[in-house]
């Protein structure tokens, strides 16, 4: 399973509006507002990272008997654990994309690009680890 959609498209459209590359209304923020929103996004990414630090607890399932039904249950719960981690990664990506949009709206384009790169790197690292 790829990283699920948790609002990444909305964040990308907001970024496009902030950079002037999208159709429609431009998106602008005062620099201090953009920085405060970006800091909130950073906090969310950090909190989600802490939640993922115990990911092995939901993907290393054991205790079912070594029978076909037990093996099926083990696989099923392992898959659910991976889906949980995929979803947490998706929320992190979305937060970083919104951070990029907010920073771009505050005319902090270098920081916005760094946030976009961080989102791409985060997902790439997650998918490589699978």
PDB file of C-alpha atoms in Angstrom, residues 56-124:
ATOM      1  CA  UNK A  56       7.381  -2.589  15.767  1.00  0.00           C
ATOM      2  CA  UNK A  57       4.720  -3.295  18.392  1.00  0.00           C
ATOM      3  CA  UNK A  58       1.984  -3.254  15.754  1.00  0.00           C
ATOM      4  CA  UNK A  59       3.877  -4.974  12.945  1.00  0.00           C
ATOM      5  CA  UNK A  60       5.594  -7.815  14.823  1.00  0.00           C
ATOM      6  CA  UNK A  61       2.508  -9.841  15.654  1.00  0.00           C
ATOM      7  CA  UNK A  62       2.909 -13.176  17.402  1.00  0.00           C
ATOM      8  CA  UNK A  63       0.980 -15.496  19.638  1.00  0.00           C
ATOM      9  CA  UNK A  64      -1.325 -17.126  17.125  1.00  0.00           C
ATOM     10  CA  UNK A  65      -1.052 -20.904  16.710  1.00  0.00           C
ATOM     11  CA  UNK A  66       1.048 -22.316  13.882  1.00  0.00           C
ATOM     12  CA  UNK A  67      -2.024 -23.362  11.931  1.00  0.00           C
ATOM     13  CA  UNK A  68      -3.298 -21.979   8.628  1.00  0.00           C
ATOM     14  CA  UNK A  69      -5.859 -19.817  10.449  1.00  0.00           C
ATOM     15  CA  UNK A  70      -3.234 -18.546  12.900  1.00  0.00           C
ATOM     16  CA  UNK A  71      -0.832 -17.735  10.078  1.00  0.00           C
ATOM     17  CA  UNK A  72      -3.608 -15.860   8.282  1.00  0.00           C
ATOM     18  CA  UNK A  73      -4.414 -13.871  11.413  1.00  0.00           C
ATOM     19  CA  UNK A  74      -0.733 -13.030  11.890  1.00  0.00           C
ATOM     20  CA  UNK A  75      -0.453 -11.794   8.298  1.00  0.00           C
ATOM     21  CA  UNK A  76      -3.666  -9.799   8.611  1.00  0.00           C
ATOM     22  CA  UNK A  77      -2.622  -8.052  11.807  1.00  0.00           C
ATOM     23  CA  UNK A  78       0.868  -7.401  10.418  1.00  0.00           C
ATOM     24  CA  UNK A  79      -0.771  -5.748   7.394  1.00  0.00           C
ATOM     25  CA  UNK A  80      -2.968  -3.607   9.653  1.00  0.00           C
ATOM     26  CA  UNK A  81       0.118  -2.503  11.566  1.00  0.00           C
ATOM     27  CA  UNK A  82       1.836  -1.479   8.331  1.00  0.00           C
ATOM     28  CA  UNK A  83      -1.285   0.422   7.263  1.00  0.00           C
ATOM     29  CA  UNK A  84      -1.175   2.276  10.587  1.00  0.00           C
ATOM     30  CA  UNK A  85       2.440   3.295   9.952  1.00  0.00           C
ATOM     31  CA  UNK A  86       1.592   4.275   6.354  1.00  0.00           C
ATOM     32  CA  UNK A  87      -1.194   6.501   7.670  1.00  0.00           C
ATOM     33  CA  UNK A  88       1.056   8.174  10.245  1.00  0.00           C
ATOM     34  CA  UNK A  89       3.603   8.819   7.485  1.00  0.00           C
ATOM     35  CA  UNK A  90       0.858  10.302   5.312  1.00  0.00           C
ATOM     36  CA  UNK A  91      -0.156  12.670   8.107  1.00  0.00           C
ATOM     37  CA  UNK A  92       3.483  13.717   8.509  1.00  0.00           C
ATOM     38  CA  UNK A  93       3.757  14.341   4.770  1.00  0.00           C
ATOM     39  CA  UNK A  94       0.564  16.395   4.803  1.00  0.00           C
ATOM     40  CA  UNK A  95       1.782  18.497   7.731  1.00  0.00           C
ATOM     41  CA  UNK A  96       5.062  19.195   5.923  1.00  0.00           C
ATOM     42  CA  UNK A  97       3.214  20.131   2.726  1.00  0.00           C
ATOM     43  CA  UNK A  98       0.972  22.529   4.649  1.00  0.00           C
ATOM     44  CA  UNK A  99       4.090  23.950   6.301  1.00  0.00           C
ATOM     45  CA  UNK A 100       5.512  24.587   2.835  1.00  0.00           C
ATOM     46  CA  UNK A 101       2.290  26.297   1.751  1.00  0.00           C
ATOM     47  CA  UNK A 102       2.215  28.517   4.833  1.00  0.00           C
ATOM     48  CA  UNK A 103       5.853  29.512   4.429  1.00  0.00           C
ATOM     49  CA  UNK A 104       5.360  30.256   0.734  1.00  0.00           C
ATOM     50  CA  UNK A 105       2.313  32.364   1.612  1.00  0.00           C
ATOM     51  CA  UNK A 106       4.574  34.314   3.984  1.00  0.00           C
ATOM     52  CA  UNK A 107       7.092  34.796   1.136  1.00  0.00           C
ATOM     53  CA  UNK A 108       9.697  32.529   2.771  1.00  0.00           C
ATOM     54  CA  UNK A 109      10.314  30.547  -0.383  1.00  0.00           C
ATOM     55  CA  UNK A 110      13.633  28.915   0.553  1.00  0.00           C
ATOM     56  CA  UNK A 111      12.106  27.543   3.761  1.00  0.00           C
ATOM     57  CA  UNK A 112       9.017  26.455   1.826  1.00  0.00           C
ATOM     58  CA  UNK A 113      11.157  24.507  -0.630  1.00  0.00           C
ATOM     59  CA  UNK A 114      13.006  22.889   2.280  1.00  0.00           C
ATOM     60  CA  UNK A 115       9.668  21.767   3.750  1.00  0.00           C
ATOM     61  CA  UNK A 116       8.606  20.337   0.370  1.00  0.00           C
ATOM     62  CA  UNK A 117      11.896  18.451   0.133  1.00  0.00           C
ATOM     63  CA  UNK A 118      11.450  17.150   3.687  1.00  0.00           C
ATOM     64  CA  UNK A 119       8.014  15.787   2.723  1.00  0.00           C
ATOM     65  CA  UNK A 120       9.440  13.996  -0.311  1.00  0.00           C
ATOM     66  CA  UNK A 121      12.377  12.608   1.668  1.00  0.00           C
ATOM     67  CA  UNK A 122      10.084  11.413   4.468  1.00  0.00           C
ATOM     68  CA  UNK A 123       7.878   9.390   2.125  1.00  0.00           C
ATOM     69  CA  UNK A 124      10.848   8.023   0.169  1.00  0.00           C
TER      70      UNK A 124
END
